[in-house]
XYZ file of C-alpha atoms in Angstrom:
184
model
C -0.155 0.041 0.101
C 2.798 2.349 0.598
C 3.774 1.916 -3.052
C 0.413 2.866 -3.952
C 0.682 6.109 -2.004
C 4.184 6.888 -3.148
C 3.158 6.085 -6.693
C 0.075 8.284 -6.214
C 2.244 11.196 -4.860
C 4.544 11.058 -7.784
C 1.571 11.439 -10.044
C 1.642 8.220 -12.042
C -1.614 6.583 -12.774
C -1.683 3.588 -10.531
C -4.299 0.724 -11.047
C -5.565 -0.067 -7.943
C -6.599 -3.630 -9.173
C -3.132 -4.367 -10.094
C -0.890 -5.721 -7.192
C 2.714 -4.512 -7.087
C 5.455 -6.498 -8.887
C 7.018 -7.995 -5.774
C 3.530 -9.216 -4.526
C 3.081 -10.984 -8.098
C 6.632 -12.573 -7.964
C 6.189 -13.936 -4.341
C 2.832 -15.086 -4.901
C 4.079 -17.032 -8.016
C 7.011 -18.474 -5.927
C 4.533 -19.478 -3.097
C 2.116 -20.993 -5.747
C 5.145 -23.030 -7.284
C 6.336 -24.363 -3.917
C 2.786 -25.408 -2.885
C 2.369 -26.826 -6.537
C 5.621 -28.817 -6.298
C 4.630 -30.004 -2.685
C 1.228 -30.952 -4.147
C 2.502 -32.707 -7.225
C 5.273 -34.414 -5.233
C 3.349 -35.614 -1.868
C -0.542 -34.897 -1.997
C -1.368 -35.982 -5.538
C 0.335 -39.317 -5.499
C -1.340 -40.250 -2.152
C -4.665 -39.089 -3.641
C -3.993 -41.251 -6.466
C -3.048 -44.128 -4.720
C -6.186 -43.903 -2.366
C -8.236 -43.573 -5.560
C -6.650 -46.443 -7.000
C -7.002 -48.524 -4.045
C -10.759 -47.826 -3.866
C -11.005 -48.456 -7.633
C -9.558 -51.732 -7.106
C -11.691 -52.477 -4.162
C -14.811 -51.336 -6.066
C -13.813 -53.635 -9.051
C -12.767 -56.514 -6.881
C -15.917 -56.211 -5.054
C -17.849 -56.099 -8.419
C -15.597 -59.002 -9.745
C -16.407 -61.019 -6.540
C -20.047 -60.370 -6.797
C -20.191 -61.489 -10.291
C -18.336 -64.765 -9.307
C -20.612 -65.199 -6.412
C -23.530 -64.666 -8.636
C -22.151 -67.048 -11.457
C -21.446 -69.480 -8.534
C -24.929 -69.160 -7.103
C -26.476 -69.557 -10.749
C -24.233 -72.689 -11.066
C -25.591 -73.974 -7.762
C -28.970 -73.247 -8.721
C -28.612 -75.083 -12.035
C -27.166 -77.941 -10.212
C -30.092 -78.002 -7.851
C -32.569 -77.876 -10.588
C -30.931 -80.738 -12.321
C -30.849 -82.842 -9.143
C -34.546 -81.874 -8.687
C -35.413 -83.018 -12.163
C -33.318 -86.140 -11.600
C -35.081 -87.100 -8.375
C -38.371 -86.313 -10.153
C -37.533 -88.682 -12.815
C -36.487 -91.418 -10.270
C -39.483 -90.914 -8.239
C -41.667 -91.500 -11.329
C -39.499 -94.465 -12.310
C -39.819 -96.021 -8.773
C -43.559 -95.181 -9.007
C -43.907 -96.852 -12.243
C -41.928 -99.992 -10.998
C -44.042 -100.390 -7.998
C -47.243 -100.166 -10.036
C -45.874 -102.898 -12.358
C -44.730 -105.023 -9.638
C -48.061 -104.607 -7.796
C -50.043 -105.695 -10.967
C -47.466 -108.594 -11.147
C -48.283 -109.518 -7.568
C -52.139 -109.167 -8.193
C -51.988 -111.376 -11.222
C -49.979 -113.985 -9.368
C -52.135 -113.822 -6.308
C -55.390 -114.137 -8.786
C -53.737 -117.194 -10.489
C -52.594 -118.656 -7.203
C -56.182 -118.150 -5.979
C -57.793 -119.743 -8.938
C -55.407 -122.715 -8.791
C -56.443 -123.132 -4.977
C -60.139 -122.716 -5.851
C -59.783 -125.203 -8.637
C -57.974 -127.616 -6.343
C -60.655 -127.247 -3.756
C -63.392 -127.705 -6.132
C -61.574 -130.788 -7.751
C -61.217 -132.221 -4.093
C -64.969 -131.511 -3.459
C -65.982 -133.182 -6.537
C -63.693 -136.375 -5.747
C -64.867 -136.299 -2.281
C -68.639 -136.031 -3.382
C -68.029 -138.935 -5.803
C -66.380 -141.046 -3.021
C -69.450 -140.409 -0.825
C -71.769 -141.190 -3.835
C -70.088 -144.330 -4.320
C -70.207 -145.125 -0.791
C -73.733 -144.236 -0.576
C -74.709 -146.333 -3.610
C -72.665 -149.257 -2.143
C -74.689 -148.983 1.135
C -77.834 -148.516 -0.715
C -77.297 -151.740 -2.838
C -76.599 -153.857 0.122
C -79.738 -152.468 1.813
C -81.839 -152.709 -1.178
C -80.655 -156.297 -1.567
C -81.423 -157.222 2.049
C -84.844 -155.491 1.674
C -85.356 -157.476 -1.605
C -84.335 -160.672 -0.012
C -86.972 -159.957 2.870
C -89.558 -159.176 0.491
C -88.878 -162.228 -1.687
C -89.191 -164.577 1.608
C -92.322 -162.894 2.311
C -93.865 -163.291 -0.988
C -92.520 -166.899 -1.499
C -93.274 -167.783 2.156
C -89.933 -169.757 2.470
C -86.436 -168.617 3.399
C -84.016 -167.838 0.513
C -80.885 -168.974 2.375
C -78.657 -169.967 -0.388
C -76.205 -167.017 -0.694
C -75.398 -167.766 -4.498
C -79.150 -167.469 -5.227
C -79.593 -164.498 -2.978
C -76.591 -162.653 -4.471
C -77.622 -163.472 -8.144
C -81.279 -162.095 -7.231
C -79.822 -158.871 -5.669
C -77.803 -158.338 -8.678
C -80.432 -158.854 -11.061
C -82.834 -156.695 -9.148
C -80.331 -153.936 -9.015
C -79.425 -154.046 -12.634
C -83.062 -153.896 -13.701
C -83.372 -150.797 -10.938
C -80.243 -149.023 -12.844
C -81.842 -149.813 -16.193
C -85.107 -148.158 -15.062
C -83.283 -145.124 -13.451
C -81.080 -144.679 -16.606
C -84.142 -144.614 -18.647
C -85.769 -142.090 -16.137
C -82.650 -139.892 -16.232
C -82.450 -139.857 -19.949
C -85.817 -138.323 -20.236
């Protein structure tokens, strides 16, 4: 400011907006020193910090993408396993259904065979009982016939050969009569 006053006193036109030359020189030196210090120390640290942040962000994005890819792969594996499990379950159900049908068919066959065996045994037993009843009936009819013959004749038919011949003749005539009656 003194310079301004001295210059004003000397009568020169002084621009109040323009600083003095020594102020400009010292300002340039200070700015250069601060610029060099900034350039040498501050900017490398800021650049390093920014690069670290960039690396962290890019690494985080890469890790996130890797995790997402891994999750997608795991999801696909899970879906494939689920599809395989469904196919296996369907195959097992179909196999069980087939085995069930085979078991039912086998049980029906066994039941039919058992039924046929029981019916055959019943028929053979019935036939045996029929033969037994016929034999008993023949002997009973024979005795009755002999008794009747003795009553009709009035004498005893004691000869067994005659008695057996008479019984057989009577029974054969009875069988012939039954055969004719059954045939109608």
